Coordinates of C-alpha atoms in Angstrom, one line a residue:
X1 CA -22.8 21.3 -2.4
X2 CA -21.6 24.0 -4.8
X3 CA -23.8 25.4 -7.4
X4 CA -22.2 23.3 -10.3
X5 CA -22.1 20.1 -7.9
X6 CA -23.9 16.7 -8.0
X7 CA -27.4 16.5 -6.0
X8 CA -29.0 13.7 -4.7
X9 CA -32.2 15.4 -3.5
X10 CA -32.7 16.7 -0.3
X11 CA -30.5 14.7 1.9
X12 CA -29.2 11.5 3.0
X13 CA -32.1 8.4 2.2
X14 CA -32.9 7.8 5.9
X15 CA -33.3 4.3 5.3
X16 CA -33.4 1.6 2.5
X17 CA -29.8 -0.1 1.7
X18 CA -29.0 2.4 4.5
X19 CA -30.3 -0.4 7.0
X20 CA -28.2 -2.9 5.4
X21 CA -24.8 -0.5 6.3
X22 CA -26.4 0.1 9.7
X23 CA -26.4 -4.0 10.1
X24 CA -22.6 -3.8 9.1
X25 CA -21.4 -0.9 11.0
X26 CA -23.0 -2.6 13.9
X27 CA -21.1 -5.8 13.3
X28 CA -17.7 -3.8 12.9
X29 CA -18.6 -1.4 16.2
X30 CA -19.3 -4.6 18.1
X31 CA -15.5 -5.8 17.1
X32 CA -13.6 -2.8 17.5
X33 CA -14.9 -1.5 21.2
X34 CA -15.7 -5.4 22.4
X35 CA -12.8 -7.2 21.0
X36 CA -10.3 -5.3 23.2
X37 CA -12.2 -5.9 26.1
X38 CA -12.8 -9.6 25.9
X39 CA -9.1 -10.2 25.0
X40 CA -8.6 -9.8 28.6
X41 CA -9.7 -13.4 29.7
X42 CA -6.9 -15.1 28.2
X43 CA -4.8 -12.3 30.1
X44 CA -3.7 -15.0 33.2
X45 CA -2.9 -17.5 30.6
X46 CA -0.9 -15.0 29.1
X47 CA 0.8 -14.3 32.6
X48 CA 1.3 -17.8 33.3
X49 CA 2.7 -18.7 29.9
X50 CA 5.0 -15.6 29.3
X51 CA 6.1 -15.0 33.1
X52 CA 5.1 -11.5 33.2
X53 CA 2.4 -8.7 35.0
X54 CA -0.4 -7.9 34.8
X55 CA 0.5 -4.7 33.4
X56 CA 3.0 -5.6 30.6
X57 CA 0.3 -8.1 29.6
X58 CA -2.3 -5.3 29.9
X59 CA -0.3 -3.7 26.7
X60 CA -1.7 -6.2 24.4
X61 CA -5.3 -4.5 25.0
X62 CA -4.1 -0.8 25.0
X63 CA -1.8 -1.1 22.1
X64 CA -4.9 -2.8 20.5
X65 CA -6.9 0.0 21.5
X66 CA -3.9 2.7 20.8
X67 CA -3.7 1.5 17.0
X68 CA -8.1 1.5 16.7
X69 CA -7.7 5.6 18.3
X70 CA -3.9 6.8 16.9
X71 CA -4.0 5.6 13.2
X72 CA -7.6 7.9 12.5
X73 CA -5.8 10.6 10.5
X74 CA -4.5 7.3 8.8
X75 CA -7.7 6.1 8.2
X76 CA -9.1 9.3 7.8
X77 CA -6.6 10.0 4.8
X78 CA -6.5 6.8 3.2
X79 CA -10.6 7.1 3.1
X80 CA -10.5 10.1 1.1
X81 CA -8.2 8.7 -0.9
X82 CA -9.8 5.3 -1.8
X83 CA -12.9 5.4 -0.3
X84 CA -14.9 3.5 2.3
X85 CA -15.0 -0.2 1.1
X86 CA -11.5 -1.0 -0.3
X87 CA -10.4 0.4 3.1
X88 CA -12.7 -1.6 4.9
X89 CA -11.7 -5.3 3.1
X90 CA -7.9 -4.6 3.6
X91 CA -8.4 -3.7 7.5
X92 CA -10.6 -6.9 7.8
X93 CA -7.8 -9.2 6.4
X94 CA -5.1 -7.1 8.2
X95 CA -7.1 -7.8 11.7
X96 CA -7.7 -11.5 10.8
X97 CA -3.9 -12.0 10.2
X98 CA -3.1 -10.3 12.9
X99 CA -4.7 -12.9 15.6
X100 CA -3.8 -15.9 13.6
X101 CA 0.2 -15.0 13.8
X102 CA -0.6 -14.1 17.6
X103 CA -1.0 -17.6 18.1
X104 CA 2.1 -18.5 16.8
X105 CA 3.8 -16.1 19.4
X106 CA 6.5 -16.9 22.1
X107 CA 7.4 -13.8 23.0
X108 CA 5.4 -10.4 24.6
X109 CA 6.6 -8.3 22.0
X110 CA 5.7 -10.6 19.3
X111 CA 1.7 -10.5 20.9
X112 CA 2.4 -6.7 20.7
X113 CA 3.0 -6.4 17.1
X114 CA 0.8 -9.1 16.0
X115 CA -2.9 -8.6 18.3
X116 CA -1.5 -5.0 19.2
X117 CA -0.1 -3.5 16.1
X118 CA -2.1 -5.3 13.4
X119 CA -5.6 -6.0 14.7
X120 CA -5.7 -2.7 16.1
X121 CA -4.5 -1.5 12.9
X122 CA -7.2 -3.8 10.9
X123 CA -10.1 -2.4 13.3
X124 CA -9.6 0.8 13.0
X125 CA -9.6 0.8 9.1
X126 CA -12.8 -0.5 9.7
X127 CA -14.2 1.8 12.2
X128 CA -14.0 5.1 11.1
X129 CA -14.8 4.3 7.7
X130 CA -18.0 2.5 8.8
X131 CA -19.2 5.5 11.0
X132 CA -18.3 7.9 7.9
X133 CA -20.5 5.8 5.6
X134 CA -23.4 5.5 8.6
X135 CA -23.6 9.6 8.4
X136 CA -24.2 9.9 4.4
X137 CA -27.3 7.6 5.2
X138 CA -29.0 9.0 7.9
X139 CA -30.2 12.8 9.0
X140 CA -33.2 12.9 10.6
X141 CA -32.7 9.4 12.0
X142 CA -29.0 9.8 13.1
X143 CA -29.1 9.7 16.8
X144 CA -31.1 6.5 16.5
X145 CA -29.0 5.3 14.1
X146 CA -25.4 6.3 16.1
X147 CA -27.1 4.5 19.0
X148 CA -28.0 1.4 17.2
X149 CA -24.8 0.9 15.7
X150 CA -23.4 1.4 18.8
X151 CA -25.0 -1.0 20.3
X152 CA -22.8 -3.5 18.4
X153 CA -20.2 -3.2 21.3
X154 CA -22.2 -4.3 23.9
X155 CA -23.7 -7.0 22.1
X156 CA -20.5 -8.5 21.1
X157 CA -19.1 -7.8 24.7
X158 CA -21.4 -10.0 25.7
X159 CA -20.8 -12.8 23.4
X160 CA -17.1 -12.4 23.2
X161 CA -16.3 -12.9 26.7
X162 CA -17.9 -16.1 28.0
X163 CA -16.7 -17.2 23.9
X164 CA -13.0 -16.6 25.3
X165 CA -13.5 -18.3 28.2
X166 CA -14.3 -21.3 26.7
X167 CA -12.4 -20.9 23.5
X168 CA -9.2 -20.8 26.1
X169 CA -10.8 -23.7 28.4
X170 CA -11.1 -26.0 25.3
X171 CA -8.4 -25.4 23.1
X172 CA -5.7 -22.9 25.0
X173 CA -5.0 -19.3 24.3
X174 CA -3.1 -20.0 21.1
X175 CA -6.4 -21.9 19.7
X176 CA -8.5 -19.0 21.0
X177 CA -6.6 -16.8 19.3
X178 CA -6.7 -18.6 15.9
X179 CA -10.4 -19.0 15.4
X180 CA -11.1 -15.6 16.7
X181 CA -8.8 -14.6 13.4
X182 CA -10.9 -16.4 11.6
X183 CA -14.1 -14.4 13.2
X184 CA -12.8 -11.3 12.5
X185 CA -12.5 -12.2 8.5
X186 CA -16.5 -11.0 9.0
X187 CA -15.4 -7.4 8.6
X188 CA -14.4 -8.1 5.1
X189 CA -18.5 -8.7 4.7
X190 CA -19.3 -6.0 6.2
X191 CA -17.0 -3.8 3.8
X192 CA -18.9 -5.2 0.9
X193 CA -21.4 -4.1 1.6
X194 CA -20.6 -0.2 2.1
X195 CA -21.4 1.1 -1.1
X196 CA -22.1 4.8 -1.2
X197 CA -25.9 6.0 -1.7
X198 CA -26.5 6.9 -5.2
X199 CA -27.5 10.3 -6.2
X200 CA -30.3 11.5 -8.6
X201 CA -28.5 12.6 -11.2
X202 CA -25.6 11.5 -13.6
X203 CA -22.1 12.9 -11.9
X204 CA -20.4 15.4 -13.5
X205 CA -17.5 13.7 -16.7
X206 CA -14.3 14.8 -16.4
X207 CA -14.1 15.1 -20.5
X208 CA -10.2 15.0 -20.4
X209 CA -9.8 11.9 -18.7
X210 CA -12.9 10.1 -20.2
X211 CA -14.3 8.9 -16.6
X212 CA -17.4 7.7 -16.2
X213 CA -19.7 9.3 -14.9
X214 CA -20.3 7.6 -11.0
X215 CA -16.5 7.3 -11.1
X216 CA -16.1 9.6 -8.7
X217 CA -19.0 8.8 -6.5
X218 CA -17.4 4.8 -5.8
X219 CA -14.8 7.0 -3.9
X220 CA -17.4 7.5 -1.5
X221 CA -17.9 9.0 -0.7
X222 CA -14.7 9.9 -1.0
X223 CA -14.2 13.2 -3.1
X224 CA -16.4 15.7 -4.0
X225 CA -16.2 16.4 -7.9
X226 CA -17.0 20.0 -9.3
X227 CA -15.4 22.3 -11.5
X228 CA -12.7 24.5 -10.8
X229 CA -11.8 27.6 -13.2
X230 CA -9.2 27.1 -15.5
X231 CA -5.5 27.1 -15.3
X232 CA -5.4 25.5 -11.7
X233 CA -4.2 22.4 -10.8
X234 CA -6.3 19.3 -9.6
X235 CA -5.7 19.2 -6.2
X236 CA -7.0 16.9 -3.1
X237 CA -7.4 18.1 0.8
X238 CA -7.1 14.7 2.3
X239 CA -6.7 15.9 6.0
X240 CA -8.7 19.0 7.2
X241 CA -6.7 20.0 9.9
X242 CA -8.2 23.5 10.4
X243 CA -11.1 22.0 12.7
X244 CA -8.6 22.4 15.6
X245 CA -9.0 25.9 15.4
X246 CA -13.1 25.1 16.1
X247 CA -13.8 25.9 19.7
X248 CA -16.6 23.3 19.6
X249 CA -13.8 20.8 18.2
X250 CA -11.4 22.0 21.0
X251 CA -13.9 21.3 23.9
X252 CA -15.1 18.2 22.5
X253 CA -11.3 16.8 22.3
X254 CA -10.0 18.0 26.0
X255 CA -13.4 16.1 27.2
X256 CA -12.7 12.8 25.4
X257 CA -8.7 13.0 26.2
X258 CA -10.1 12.9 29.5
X259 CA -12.9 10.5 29.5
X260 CA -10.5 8.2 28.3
X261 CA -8.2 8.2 30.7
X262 CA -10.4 6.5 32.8
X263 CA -13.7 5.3 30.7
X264 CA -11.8 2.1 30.2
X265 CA -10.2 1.0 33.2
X266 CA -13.0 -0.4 34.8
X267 CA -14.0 -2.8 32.3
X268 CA -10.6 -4.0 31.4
X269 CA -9.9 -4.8 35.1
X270 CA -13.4 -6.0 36.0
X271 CA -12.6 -9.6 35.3
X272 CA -9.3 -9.6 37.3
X273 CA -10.6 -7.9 40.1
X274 CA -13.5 -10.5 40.3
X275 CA -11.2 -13.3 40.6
X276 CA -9.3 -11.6 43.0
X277 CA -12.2 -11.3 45.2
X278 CA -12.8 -14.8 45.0
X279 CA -15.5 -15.3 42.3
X280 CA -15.0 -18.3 39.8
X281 CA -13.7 -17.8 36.6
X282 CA -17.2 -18.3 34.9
X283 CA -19.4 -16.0 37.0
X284 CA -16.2 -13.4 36.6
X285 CA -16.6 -13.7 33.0
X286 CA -20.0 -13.2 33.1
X287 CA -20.0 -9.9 34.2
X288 CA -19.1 -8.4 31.7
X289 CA -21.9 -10.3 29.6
X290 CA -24.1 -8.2 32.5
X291 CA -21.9 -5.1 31.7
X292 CA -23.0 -5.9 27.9
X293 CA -26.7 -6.7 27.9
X294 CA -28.1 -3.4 30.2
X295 CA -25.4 -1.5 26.9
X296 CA -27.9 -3.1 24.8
X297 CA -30.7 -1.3 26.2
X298 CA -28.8 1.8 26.8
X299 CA -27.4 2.6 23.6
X300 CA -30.5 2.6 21.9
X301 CA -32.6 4.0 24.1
X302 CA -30.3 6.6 24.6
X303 CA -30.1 7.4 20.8
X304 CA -33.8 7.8 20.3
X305 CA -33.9 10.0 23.4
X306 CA -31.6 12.2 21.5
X307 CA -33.3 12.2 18.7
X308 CA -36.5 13.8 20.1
X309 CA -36.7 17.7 18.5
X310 CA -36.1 18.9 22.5
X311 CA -33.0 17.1 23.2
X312 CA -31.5 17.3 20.0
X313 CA -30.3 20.9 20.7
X314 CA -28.6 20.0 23.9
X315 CA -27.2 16.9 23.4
X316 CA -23.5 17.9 24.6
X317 CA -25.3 18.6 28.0
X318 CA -27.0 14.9 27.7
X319 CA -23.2 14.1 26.8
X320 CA -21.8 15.6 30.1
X321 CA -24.4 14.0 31.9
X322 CA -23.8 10.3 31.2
X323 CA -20.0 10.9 32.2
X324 CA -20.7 12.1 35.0
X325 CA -22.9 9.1 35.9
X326 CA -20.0 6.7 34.6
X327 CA -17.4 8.9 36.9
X328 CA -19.8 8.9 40.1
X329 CA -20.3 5.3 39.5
X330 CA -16.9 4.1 39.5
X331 CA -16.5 6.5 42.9
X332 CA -19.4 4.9 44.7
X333 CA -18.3 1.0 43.7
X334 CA -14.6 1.3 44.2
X335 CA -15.1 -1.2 47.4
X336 CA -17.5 -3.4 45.8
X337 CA -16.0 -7.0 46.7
X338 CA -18.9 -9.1 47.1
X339 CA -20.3 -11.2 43.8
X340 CA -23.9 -8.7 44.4
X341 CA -22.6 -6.0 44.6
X342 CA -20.4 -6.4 41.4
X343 CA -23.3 -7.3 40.0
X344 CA -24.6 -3.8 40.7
X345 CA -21.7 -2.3 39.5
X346 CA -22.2 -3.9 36.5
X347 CA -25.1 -2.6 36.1
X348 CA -25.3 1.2 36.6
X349 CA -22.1 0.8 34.7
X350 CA -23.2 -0.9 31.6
X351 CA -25.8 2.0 31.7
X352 CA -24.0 4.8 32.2
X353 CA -21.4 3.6 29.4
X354 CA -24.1 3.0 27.2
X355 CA -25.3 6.3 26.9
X356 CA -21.7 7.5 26.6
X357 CA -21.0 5.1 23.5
X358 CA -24.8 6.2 22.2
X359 CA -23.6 10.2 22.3
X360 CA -20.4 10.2 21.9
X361 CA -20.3 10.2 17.8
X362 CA -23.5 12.3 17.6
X363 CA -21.5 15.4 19.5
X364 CA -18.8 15.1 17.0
X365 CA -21.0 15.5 14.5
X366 CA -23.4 17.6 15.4
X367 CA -20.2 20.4 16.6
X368 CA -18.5 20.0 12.9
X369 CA -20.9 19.3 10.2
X370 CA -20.5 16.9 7.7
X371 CA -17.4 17.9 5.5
X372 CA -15.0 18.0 8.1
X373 CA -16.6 15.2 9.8
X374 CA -13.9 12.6 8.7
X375 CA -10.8 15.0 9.7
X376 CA -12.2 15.4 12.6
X377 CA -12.9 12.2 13.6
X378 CA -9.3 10.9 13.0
X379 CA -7.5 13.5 14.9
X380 CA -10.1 13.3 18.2
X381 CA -9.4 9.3 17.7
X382 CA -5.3 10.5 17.3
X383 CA -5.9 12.0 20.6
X384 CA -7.8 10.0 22.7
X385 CA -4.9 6.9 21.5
X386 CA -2.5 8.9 23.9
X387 CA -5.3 8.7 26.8
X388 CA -5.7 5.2 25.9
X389 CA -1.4 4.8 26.5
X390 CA -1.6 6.1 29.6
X391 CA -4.7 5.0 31.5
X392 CA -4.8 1.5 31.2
X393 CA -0.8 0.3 31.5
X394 CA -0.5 2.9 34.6
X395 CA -4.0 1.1 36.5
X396 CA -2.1 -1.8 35.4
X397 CA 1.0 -0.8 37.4
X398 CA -0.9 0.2 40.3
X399 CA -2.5 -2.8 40.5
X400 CA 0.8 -4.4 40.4
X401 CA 2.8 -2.4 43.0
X402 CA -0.3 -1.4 45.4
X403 CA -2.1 -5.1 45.5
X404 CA -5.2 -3.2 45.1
X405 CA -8.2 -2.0 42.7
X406 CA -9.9 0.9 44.8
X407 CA -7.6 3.4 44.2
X408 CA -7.9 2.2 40.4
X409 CA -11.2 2.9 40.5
X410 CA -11.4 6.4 42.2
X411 CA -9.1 7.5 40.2
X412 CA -10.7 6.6 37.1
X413 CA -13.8 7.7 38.6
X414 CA -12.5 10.9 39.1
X415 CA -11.5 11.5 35.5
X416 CA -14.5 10.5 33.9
X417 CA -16.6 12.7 35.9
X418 CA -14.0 15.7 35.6
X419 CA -14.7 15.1 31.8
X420 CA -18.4 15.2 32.4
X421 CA -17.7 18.4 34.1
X422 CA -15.8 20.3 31.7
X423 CA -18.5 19.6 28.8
X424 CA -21.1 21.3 30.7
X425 CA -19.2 24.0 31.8
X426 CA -17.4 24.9 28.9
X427 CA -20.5 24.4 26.6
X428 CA -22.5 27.0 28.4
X429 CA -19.5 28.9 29.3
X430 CA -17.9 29.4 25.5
X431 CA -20.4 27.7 23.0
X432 CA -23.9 29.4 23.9
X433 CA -24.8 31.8 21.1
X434 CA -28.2 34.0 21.3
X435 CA -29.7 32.0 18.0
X436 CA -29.5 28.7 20.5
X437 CA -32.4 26.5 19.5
X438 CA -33.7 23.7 17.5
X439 CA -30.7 23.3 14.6
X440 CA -31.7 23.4 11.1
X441 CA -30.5 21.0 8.6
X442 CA -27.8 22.7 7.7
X443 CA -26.4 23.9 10.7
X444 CA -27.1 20.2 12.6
X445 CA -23.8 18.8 11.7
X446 CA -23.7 15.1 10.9
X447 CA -23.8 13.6 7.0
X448 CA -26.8 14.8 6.4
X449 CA -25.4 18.8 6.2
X450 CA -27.6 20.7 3.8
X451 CA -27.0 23.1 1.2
X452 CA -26.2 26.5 3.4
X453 CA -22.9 24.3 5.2
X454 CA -22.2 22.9 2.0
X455 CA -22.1 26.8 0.2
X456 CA -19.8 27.9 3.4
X457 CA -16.8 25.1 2.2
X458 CA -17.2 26.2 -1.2
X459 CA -16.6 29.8 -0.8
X460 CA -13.7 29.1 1.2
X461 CA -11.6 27.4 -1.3
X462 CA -9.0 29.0 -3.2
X463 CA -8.4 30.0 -6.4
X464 CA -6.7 27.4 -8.5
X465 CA -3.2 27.1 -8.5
X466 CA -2.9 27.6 -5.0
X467 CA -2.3 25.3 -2.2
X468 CA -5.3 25.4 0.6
X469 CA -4.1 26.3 3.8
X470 CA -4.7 23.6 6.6
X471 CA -4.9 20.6 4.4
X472 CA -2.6 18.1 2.9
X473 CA -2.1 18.1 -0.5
X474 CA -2.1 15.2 -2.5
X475 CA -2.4 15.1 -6.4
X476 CA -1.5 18.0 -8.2
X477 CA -2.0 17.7 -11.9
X478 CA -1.4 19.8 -14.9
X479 CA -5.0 21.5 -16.7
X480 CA -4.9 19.4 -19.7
X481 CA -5.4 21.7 -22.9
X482 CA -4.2 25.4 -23.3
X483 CA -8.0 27.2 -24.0
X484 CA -8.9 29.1 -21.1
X485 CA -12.3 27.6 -21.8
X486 CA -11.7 24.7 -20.8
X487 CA -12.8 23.8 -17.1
X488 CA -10.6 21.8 -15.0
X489 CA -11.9 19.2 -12.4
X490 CA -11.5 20.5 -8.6
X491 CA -11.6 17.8 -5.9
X492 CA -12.4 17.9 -2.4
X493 CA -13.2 15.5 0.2
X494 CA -16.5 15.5 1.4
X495 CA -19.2 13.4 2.7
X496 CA -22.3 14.3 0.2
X497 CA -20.6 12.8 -2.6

């Protein structure tokens, strides 16, 4: 933080009500990432009901899954703006209405709109807030803590699935539908409780407007509050968009445009191609409850073997290698038919695309740093939502014209392990510097940046009055009073608030 700016002691708390936001962000982790994937076992109901392919009923998913990636500048903006928890309730009733008017549907485009355009919308106001507010609680712990939270997606994955299947056995896809509205009004819990950590100190006043003083800080961890020199305007950066010109940033989002292409594919199809090959609906089902509960080891694990002081450093390599595993999988089961050997697909998968969910955060923020954390979360989400368009609806349409899942699955082998690839390469390649080695605090990246990253933002900033390049500006407010005395409060989004 600046020199003038609020402290709350050496860094994030590591634990105590932190645990309680690490319960919720794995509750809201396990619906965003497992809800699109279990959808898919009312997907024949769908096709039987609306007389249509697999691959226009494959949008519902990957319009879902589009709205959770493509609206995190959105989400990214409207965070900053309003902070963490009123975000978080509205996209928890948005995501809840969404699948209760899907069951009123009659028409594709109305299950488009509804499940795809407004629960994806609803879960992805949730998401990135949730992972946002994970990172101002956790430093030293925050591999163990991305993989827990992570681990909500398998967990749910596993209980959403064979809950589909009998939701649509018992009372039909529309009923289905409706009560898993209802289960998604949980996120609005989870918002609650995603209050930002309190700092040490009373907050700075802003003596012209009379705010309190932990006004600010209920943003949460929204805006950073300090003072900027008079005659300026109050001004707002709500959308850091100058992290594209990061080379870590660059290589991070060419890998996951690529991993996504393909990461998906297999689990969305995995049910459909098991009934294809003859397996009953139930034991179908059921493998992705197998997919799910090895994820529940992985991710953990995984985390905490980041987390050890000689992995930490290289976890982009640890990154790589878990998509490769995931590609080479996908390769070496594309002609798995038998019920077994699905089986063991399921499992190297599940483990494999554990440790990719475990990582895939702690990159991020360990190649950014905490303050432009948020910006660049939304735009790598923005990203991999055009990966997300095109993998899944094209597999779809293979499957359709070709009558046949191997060449799905090489192909979306081949993509995740080319992603896998380029990390490495272009990490050692462009992104080795001679001080490699154990990060410190302030260089790790993640909420828990210290004091030295902090410094770096602060001497960047303009002088007051004039716009800040690579942002978006969004209040600009006269300094109240005439003496040039009088300080005038600067704003910018951060996460140490």
């Amino acid at each position: 933080m600046g020199a003038s700016g609020p402290r709350r002691g050496p860094g994030p708390p590591d634990g105590g009500w932190g645990w309680a936001v690490l319960g919720a962000c794995f509750v809201i982790t396990g619906f965003a990432y497992g809800f699109p994937k279990a959808v898919s076992v009312f997907f024949r109901a769908l096709m039987r009901d609306f007389g249509a392919g697999y691959s226009d009923t494959a949008w519902v998913s990957s319009i879902m899954l589009a709205m959770l990636y493509g609206t995190g500048p959105v989400s990214s903006i409207l965070v900053t703006r309003f902070g963490c928890r009123p975000v978080m309730l509205v996209g928890g009733l948005l995501a809840s209405a969404g699948m209760i008017l899907a069951s009123f549907a009659t028409r594709l485009l109305e299950l488009y709109l509804t499940a795809g355009v407004l629960t994806g919308l609803g879960l992805a106001l949730n998401f990135q807030p949730s992972l946002i507010m994970l990172g101002l609680y956790f430093e030293r712990r925050r591999p163990l803590a991305n993989g827990l939270a992570a681990a909500g997606s398998p967990v749910f994955l596993s209980a959403l699935s064979p809950l589909g299947q009998q939701l649509l056995e018992h009372f039909g896809w529309r009923g289905g539908f409706l009560l898993l509205g209802g289960l998604l009004l949980n996120c609005c819990a989870c918002g609650a409780v995603m209050r930002p950590p309190p700092g040490p100190g009373p907050r700075p006043r802003r003596d012209s407007a009379g705010d309190a003083p932990g006004e600010t800080e209920a943003h949460l961890a929204g805006p950073r509050v300090r003072e900027a020199p008079s005659g300026g305007r109050t001004r707002r950066r709500l959308l850091d968009v100058t992290v594209c010109a990061d080379r870590a940033f660059a290589v991070y989002a060419v890998t996951k445009f690529l991993m996504a292409l393909g990461l998906f594919v297999p689990a969305i199809l995995l049910v459909n191609y098991a009934k294809d090959a003859g397996v009953p609906d139930s034991e179908a089902a059921f493998l992705l409850s197998i997919v799910g509960f090895v994820d529940i080891v992985a991710r953990p694990a995984c985390g905490a073997l980041a987390g050890l002081a000689r992995l930490r450093p290289h976890v982009a390599y640890l990154f790589s290698l878990a998509l490769m595993a995931n590609g080479l999988t996908d390769l070496s089961s594309a002609r798995a038919r038998s019920y077994s050997a699905l089986v063991a697909f399921c499992i190297a998968f599940g483990l494999s695309y554990g440790m990719v969910g475990a990582l895939q955060f702690e990159v991020l923020m360990a190649a950014v740093g905490a303050p432009r954390f948020p910006s660049a979360l939304g735009l790598v989400l923005l990203l991999e939502a055009v990966a997300v368009l095109i993998g899944p609806p094209s597999a779809g349409r293979l499957v359709d014209a070709l009558k046949n899942y191997e060449i799905i699955f090489y192909l979306a082998g081949s993509e995740v392990a080319l992603a896998g690839i380029f990390m490495a390469v272009a990490t050692n390649c462009c992104l080795r510097r001679p001080r490699d080695g154990p990060p410190s605090p302030g260089t790790e990246g993640g909420a828990g940046d210290g004091e030295e990253a902090e410094a770096e933002v602060d001497s960047d900033l303009p002088p007051a009055g004039t716009e800040e390049p690579g942002g978006l500006e969004a209040v600009e407010v006269p300094s109240p009073g005439t003496g040039p005395s009088q300080p005038e409060v600067k704003m910018e989004p951060g996460l140490d608030s």
